[in-house]
Amino acid sequence: MQGYLLKHQRPTRIFHWVHLVMFLALLFSGLAVFNKNLQFLAGLFGGLKNAAVVHKYLGFAYFTVPLIYIVLYWDLFKKFIRTISTFDDDDKKWLKVAGGYLAPLIKGQVPPQGKYNAGQKLLGWLVIAFSCVLAATGLVMVFYTAFPPLVVRLAYLAHAFSGVFLGCAVIVHFYLAAVNPSSRRELKTMLGDGYIEEEFARSHNLKWYKEMTANKGN
């Protein structure tokens, strides 16, 4: 497409939204089951008992779907991991100025970024890390009879903290990708055909823009 660059391929976009919907269902069902003050959320699932069932079995799907994606699209996953694992001086400077999102509270020039900015890279690893914690602690909670009581109690605490933390991260991610005027075009890219305007890429992902346009010229 003239004037556009492909940022997110179809398998990645589908995986992103399927996984997000599952996470939200798990978050709301989990809050309903584990917090009496939030039991009204169980109405979304037809009752508290249904919410508990959804949380238990959807939890297995939440961790199975990424494994299927990794197996089927290993090259895409490997490239993603390589990208979010690359932190250079510009990424460190981006974090120091919070990407310019907290100006004028935090002042400083926003350095050029790659396909993902430093915040997105950090978020990627936080999602992976805390999802692994959710998986491990969830298994302990399901098979609680096989573990000492102290381990089970700690698993509940870690599970709750990880879930709430990721919930907060999703809120921030949604705001920056869908609401913030300077970056909300990202949502259209992930919801649509995966293409982003070259103009937007040049201003927000200059390093990636140069890489992609250089390849286009070859």
mmCIF file of C-alpha atoms in Angstrom:
data_model
loop_
_atom_site.group_PDB
_atom_site.id
_atom_site.type_symbol
_atom_site.label_atom_id
_atom_site.label_comp_id
_atom_site.label_asym_id
_atom_site.label_seq_id
_atom_site.Cartn_x
_atom_site.Cartn_y
_atom_site.Cartn_z
ATOM 1 C CA MET A 1 0.000 0.000 0.000
ATOM 2 C CA GLN A 2 1.350 3.382 -1.031
ATOM 3 C CA GLY A 3 2.173 5.534 1.979
ATOM 4 C CA TYR A 4 1.731 2.680 4.465
ATOM 5 C CA LEU A 5 3.969 0.099 6.137
ATOM 6 C CA LEU A 6 2.903 -3.332 7.383
ATOM 7 C CA LYS A 7 3.489 -3.359 11.136
ATOM 8 C CA HIS A 8 1.405 -6.294 12.404
ATOM 9 C CA GLN A 9 0.755 -9.430 10.367
ATOM 10 C CA ARG A 10 -2.647 -11.140 10.485
ATOM 11 C CA PRO A 11 -1.700 -14.060 12.802
ATOM 12 C CA THR A 12 -0.265 -11.593 15.303
ATOM 13 C CA ARG A 13 -3.350 -9.378 15.203
ATOM 14 C CA ILE A 14 -5.706 -12.330 15.694
ATOM 15 C CA PHE A 15 -3.612 -13.685 18.557
ATOM 16 C CA HIS A 16 -3.452 -10.243 20.190
ATOM 17 C CA TRP A 17 -7.234 -9.807 20.291
ATOM 18 C CA VAL A 18 -8.105 -13.404 21.195
ATOM 19 C CA HIS A 19 -5.638 -13.322 24.061
ATOM 20 C CA LEU A 20 -6.841 -9.916 25.237
ATOM 21 C CA VAL A 21 -10.497 -11.005 25.311
ATOM 22 C CA MET A 22 -9.553 -14.120 27.271
ATOM 23 C CA PHE A 23 -7.526 -12.060 29.731
ATOM 24 C CA LEU A 24 -10.401 -9.646 30.344
ATOM 25 C CA ALA A 25 -12.795 -12.553 30.920
ATOM 26 C CA LEU A 26 -10.305 -14.062 33.361
ATOM 27 C CA LEU A 27 -9.782 -10.726 35.093
ATOM 28 C CA PHE A 28 -13.483 -10.044 35.640
ATOM 29 C CA SER A 29 -14.307 -13.622 36.614
ATOM 30 C CA GLY A 30 -11.318 -13.706 38.957
ATOM 31 C CA LEU A 31 -12.295 -10.447 40.643
ATOM 32 C CA ALA A 32 -15.833 -11.777 41.098
ATOM 33 C CA VAL A 33 -14.697 -15.087 42.587
ATOM 34 C CA PHE A 34 -11.948 -13.810 44.872
ATOM 35 C CA ASN A 35 -13.367 -10.472 46.065
ATOM 36 C CA LYS A 36 -16.744 -10.336 47.784
ATOM 37 C CA ASN A 37 -17.087 -6.622 47.043
ATOM 38 C CA LEU A 38 -16.853 -7.341 43.320
ATOM 39 C CA GLN A 39 -19.173 -10.339 43.127
ATOM 40 C CA PHE A 40 -21.578 -8.283 41.023
ATOM 41 C CA LEU A 41 -19.181 -8.943 38.129
ATOM 42 C CA ALA A 42 -20.328 -12.563 38.244
ATOM 43 C CA GLY A 43 -23.476 -11.367 36.507
ATOM 44 C CA LEU A 44 -21.410 -11.136 33.332
ATOM 45 C CA PHE A 45 -21.086 -14.927 33.444
ATOM 46 C CA GLY A 46 -24.553 -15.851 34.659
ATOM 47 C CA GLY A 47 -23.662 -16.246 38.306
ATOM 48 C CA LEU A 48 -20.790 -16.856 40.695
ATOM 49 C CA LYS A 49 -20.603 -20.585 40.023
ATOM 50 C CA ASN A 50 -20.346 -19.994 36.275
ATOM 51 C CA ALA A 51 -17.685 -17.337 36.839
ATOM 52 C CA ALA A 52 -15.600 -19.851 38.798
ATOM 53 C CA VAL A 53 -15.938 -22.462 36.039
ATOM 54 C CA VAL A 54 -15.044 -19.928 33.351
ATOM 55 C CA HIS A 55 -12.015 -18.769 35.305
ATOM 56 C CA LYS A 56 -10.741 -22.290 35.866
ATOM 57 C CA TYR A 57 -11.047 -23.646 32.338
ATOM 58 C CA LEU A 58 -10.423 -20.442 30.403
ATOM 59 C CA GLY A 59 -7.209 -20.177 32.385
ATOM 60 C CA PHE A 60 -5.921 -23.313 30.674
ATOM 61 C CA ALA A 61 -6.871 -21.868 27.277
ATOM 62 C CA TYR A 62 -5.150 -18.577 28.118
ATOM 63 C CA PHE A 63 -1.827 -20.383 28.368
ATOM 64 C CA THR A 64 -2.462 -22.925 25.629
ATOM 65 C CA VAL A 65 -3.249 -20.389 22.898
ATOM 66 C CA PRO A 66 0.200 -18.707 23.103
ATOM 67 C CA LEU A 67 1.874 -22.103 22.848
ATOM 68 C CA ILE A 68 -0.136 -22.864 19.704
ATOM 69 C CA TYR A 69 0.804 -19.472 18.263
ATOM 70 C CA ILE A 70 4.485 -20.076 19.037
ATOM 71 C CA VAL A 71 4.446 -23.491 17.352
ATOM 72 C CA LEU A 72 2.555 -22.328 14.259
ATOM 73 C CA TYR A 73 4.308 -18.985 13.856
ATOM 74 C CA TRP A 74 7.705 -19.570 15.370
ATOM 75 C CA ASP A 75 9.435 -17.067 13.071
ATOM 76 C CA LEU A 76 7.026 -14.273 14.042
ATOM 77 C CA PHE A 77 7.392 -15.083 17.731
ATOM 78 C CA LYS A 78 11.182 -15.287 17.519
ATOM 79 C CA LYS A 79 11.338 -11.935 15.748
ATOM 80 C CA PHE A 80 9.050 -10.380 18.359
ATOM 81 C CA ILE A 81 11.193 -11.660 21.244
ATOM 82 C CA ARG A 82 14.346 -10.443 19.538
ATOM 83 C CA THR A 83 12.804 -7.003 19.045
ATOM 84 C CA ILE A 84 11.562 -6.494 22.612
ATOM 85 C CA SER A 85 14.853 -7.836 23.989
ATOM 86 C CA THR A 86 16.928 -5.175 22.256
ATOM 87 C CA PHE A 87 17.420 -2.206 24.587
ATOM 88 C CA ASP A 88 19.853 0.437 23.377
ATOM 89 C CA ASP A 89 20.772 3.914 24.619
ATOM 90 C CA ASP A 90 17.770 5.457 22.875
ATOM 91 C CA ASP A 91 15.466 3.068 24.735
ATOM 92 C CA LYS A 92 17.034 4.070 28.051
ATOM 93 C CA LYS A 93 16.609 7.745 27.179
ATOM 94 C CA TRP A 94 12.975 7.073 26.181
ATOM 95 C CA LEU A 95 12.284 5.583 29.603
ATOM 96 C CA LYS A 96 13.934 8.547 31.352
ATOM 97 C CA VAL A 97 11.554 10.974 29.635
ATOM 98 C CA ALA A 98 8.610 8.512 29.743
ATOM 99 C CA GLY A 99 8.294 8.789 25.983
ATOM 100 C CA GLY A 100 7.138 12.382 26.343
ATOM 101 C CA TYR A 101 3.757 11.236 27.661
ATOM 102 C CA LEU A 102 4.263 12.917 31.046
ATOM 103 C CA ALA A 103 5.424 16.283 29.722
ATOM 104 C CA PRO A 104 5.779 18.874 31.145
ATOM 105 C CA LEU A 105 6.198 16.950 34.420
ATOM 106 C CA ILE A 106 9.111 15.058 32.892
ATOM 107 C CA LYS A 107 10.953 17.104 30.309
ATOM 108 C CA GLY A 108 13.391 15.976 27.654
ATOM 109 C CA GLN A 109 13.661 15.154 23.989
ATOM 110 C CA VAL A 110 12.087 11.859 22.945
ATOM 111 C CA PRO A 111 14.737 9.771 21.146
ATOM 112 C CA PRO A 112 14.011 7.822 17.933
ATOM 113 C CA GLN A 113 12.536 4.358 18.416
ATOM 114 C CA GLY A 114 12.316 1.067 16.555
ATOM 115 C CA LYS A 115 9.211 -0.950 15.714
ATOM 116 C CA TYR A 116 8.268 -0.883 19.395
ATOM 117 C CA ASN A 117 9.184 1.905 21.778
ATOM 118 C CA ALA A 118 10.906 1.158 25.072
ATOM 119 C CA GLY A 119 7.608 1.193 26.960
ATOM 120 C CA GLN A 120 6.091 -1.382 24.629
ATOM 121 C CA LYS A 121 9.187 -3.558 24.938
ATOM 122 C CA LEU A 122 8.990 -3.392 28.715
ATOM 123 C CA LEU A 123 5.270 -4.151 28.612
ATOM 124 C CA GLY A 124 5.915 -7.163 26.397
ATOM 125 C CA TRP A 125 8.265 -8.691 28.934
ATOM 126 C CA LEU A 126 6.026 -7.812 31.867
ATOM 127 C CA VAL A 127 3.089 -9.563 30.186
ATOM 128 C CA ILE A 128 5.213 -12.647 29.531
ATOM 129 C CA ALA A 129 6.672 -12.718 33.054
ATOM 130 C CA PHE A 130 3.435 -12.138 34.955
ATOM 131 C CA SER A 131 1.518 -14.504 32.686
ATOM 132 C CA CYS A 132 4.010 -17.208 33.612
ATOM 133 C CA VAL A 133 3.434 -16.384 37.281
ATOM 134 C CA LEU A 134 -0.322 -16.644 36.711
ATOM 135 C CA ALA A 135 0.160 -20.018 35.028
ATOM 136 C CA ALA A 136 2.357 -21.438 37.783
ATOM 137 C CA THR A 137 0.240 -20.148 40.656
ATOM 138 C CA GLY A 138 -2.973 -21.140 38.884
ATOM 139 C CA LEU A 139 -1.789 -24.726 38.676
ATOM 140 C CA VAL A 140 -0.939 -24.684 42.383
ATOM 141 C CA MET A 141 -4.430 -23.369 43.149
ATOM 142 C CA VAL A 142 -6.159 -25.985 40.984
ATOM 143 C CA PHE A 143 -4.106 -28.866 42.374
ATOM 144 C CA TYR A 144 -3.866 -27.418 45.881
ATOM 145 C CA THR A 145 -3.995 -30.807 47.602
ATOM 146 C CA ALA A 146 -0.563 -31.624 46.207
ATOM 147 C CA PHE A 147 1.112 -28.613 47.869
ATOM 148 C CA PRO A 148 1.759 -27.438 51.442
ATOM 149 C CA PRO A 149 -0.792 -24.897 52.765
ATOM 150 C CA LEU A 150 1.819 -22.112 52.894
ATOM 151 C CA VAL A 151 2.672 -22.610 49.219
ATOM 152 C CA VAL A 152 -1.020 -22.467 48.314
ATOM 153 C CA ARG A 153 -1.538 -19.245 50.298
ATOM 154 C CA LEU A 154 1.477 -17.639 48.651
ATOM 155 C CA ALA A 155 0.191 -18.798 45.266
ATOM 156 C CA TYR A 156 -3.136 -17.047 45.902
ATOM 157 C CA LEU A 157 -1.346 -13.809 46.802
ATOM 158 C CA ALA A 158 0.990 -13.930 43.806
ATOM 159 C CA HIS A 159 -1.892 -14.855 41.500
ATOM 160 C CA ALA A 160 -4.021 -11.945 42.686
ATOM 161 C CA PHE A 161 -1.159 -9.449 42.486
ATOM 162 C CA SER A 162 -0.147 -10.575 38.997
ATOM 163 C CA GLY A 163 -3.709 -10.419 37.701
ATOM 164 C CA VAL A 164 -4.362 -6.930 39.078
ATOM 165 C CA PHE A 165 -0.970 -5.694 37.867
ATOM 166 C CA LEU A 166 -1.637 -6.917 34.331
ATOM 167 C CA GLY A 167 -5.120 -5.419 34.502
ATOM 168 C CA CYS A 168 -3.601 -2.017 35.293
ATOM 169 C CA ALA A 169 -1.048 -2.488 32.516
ATOM 170 C CA VAL A 170 -3.845 -3.203 30.033
ATOM 171 C CA ILE A 171 -5.608 0.020 31.064
ATOM 172 C CA VAL A 172 -2.458 2.067 30.447
ATOM 173 C CA HIS A 173 -1.819 0.238 27.182
ATOM 174 C CA PHE A 174 -5.386 0.881 26.020
ATOM 175 C CA TYR A 175 -5.151 4.566 26.875
ATOM 176 C CA LEU A 176 -1.920 5.063 24.957
ATOM 177 C CA ALA A 177 -3.006 2.961 21.972
ATOM 178 C CA ALA A 178 -6.619 4.094 21.682
ATOM 179 C CA VAL A 179 -7.201 7.368 23.529
ATOM 180 C CA ASN A 180 -4.015 9.436 23.647
ATOM 181 C CA PRO A 181 -4.124 11.803 20.632
ATOM 182 C CA SER A 182 -0.441 11.371 19.809
ATOM 183 C CA SER A 183 -0.494 7.573 19.604
ATOM 184 C CA ARG A 184 -4.079 6.354 19.197
ATOM 185 C CA ARG A 185 -3.565 5.422 15.554
ATOM 186 C CA GLU A 186 -1.914 2.267 16.882
ATOM 187 C CA LEU A 187 -5.368 0.834 17.686
ATOM 188 C CA LYS A 188 -6.519 1.208 14.094
ATOM 189 C CA THR A 189 -3.423 -0.666 12.967
ATOM 190 C CA MET A 190 -4.069 -3.610 15.280
ATOM 191 C CA LEU A 191 -7.822 -3.631 14.618
ATOM 192 C CA GLY A 192 -7.529 -3.172 10.877
ATOM 193 C CA ASP A 193 -5.230 -4.624 8.257
ATOM 194 C CA GLY A 194 -2.003 -4.166 10.190
ATOM 195 C CA TYR A 195 -0.760 -1.206 8.171
ATOM 196 C CA ILE A 196 0.409 2.086 9.679
ATOM 197 C CA GLU A 197 0.877 5.410 7.908
ATOM 198 C CA GLU A 198 4.475 6.100 6.925
ATOM 199 C CA GLU A 199 4.125 9.598 8.361
ATOM 200 C CA PHE A 200 3.147 8.206 11.763
ATOM 201 C CA ALA A 201 5.931 5.612 11.649
ATOM 202 C CA ARG A 202 8.465 8.282 10.756
ATOM 203 C CA SER A 203 7.516 10.388 13.793
ATOM 204 C CA HIS A 204 7.042 7.551 16.325
ATOM 205 C CA ASN A 205 9.204 4.670 15.059
ATOM 206 C CA LEU A 206 11.935 6.399 13.082
ATOM 207 C CA LYS A 207 14.483 3.579 13.280
ATOM 208 C CA TRP A 208 11.958 1.013 12.079
ATOM 209 C CA TYR A 209 10.714 3.414 9.399
ATOM 210 C CA LYS A 210 14.236 3.818 8.017
ATOM 211 C CA GLU A 211 14.764 0.062 8.087
ATOM 212 C CA MET A 212 11.512 -0.643 6.259
ATOM 213 C CA THR A 213 11.851 2.095 3.652
ATOM 214 C CA ALA A 214 15.450 1.087 2.971
ATOM 215 C CA ASN A 215 14.247 -2.459 2.273
ATOM 216 C CA LYS A 216 11.506 -1.115 0.009
ATOM 217 C CA GLY A 217 14.104 0.593 -2.074
ATOM 218 C CA ASN A 218 16.092 -2.608 -2.658
#
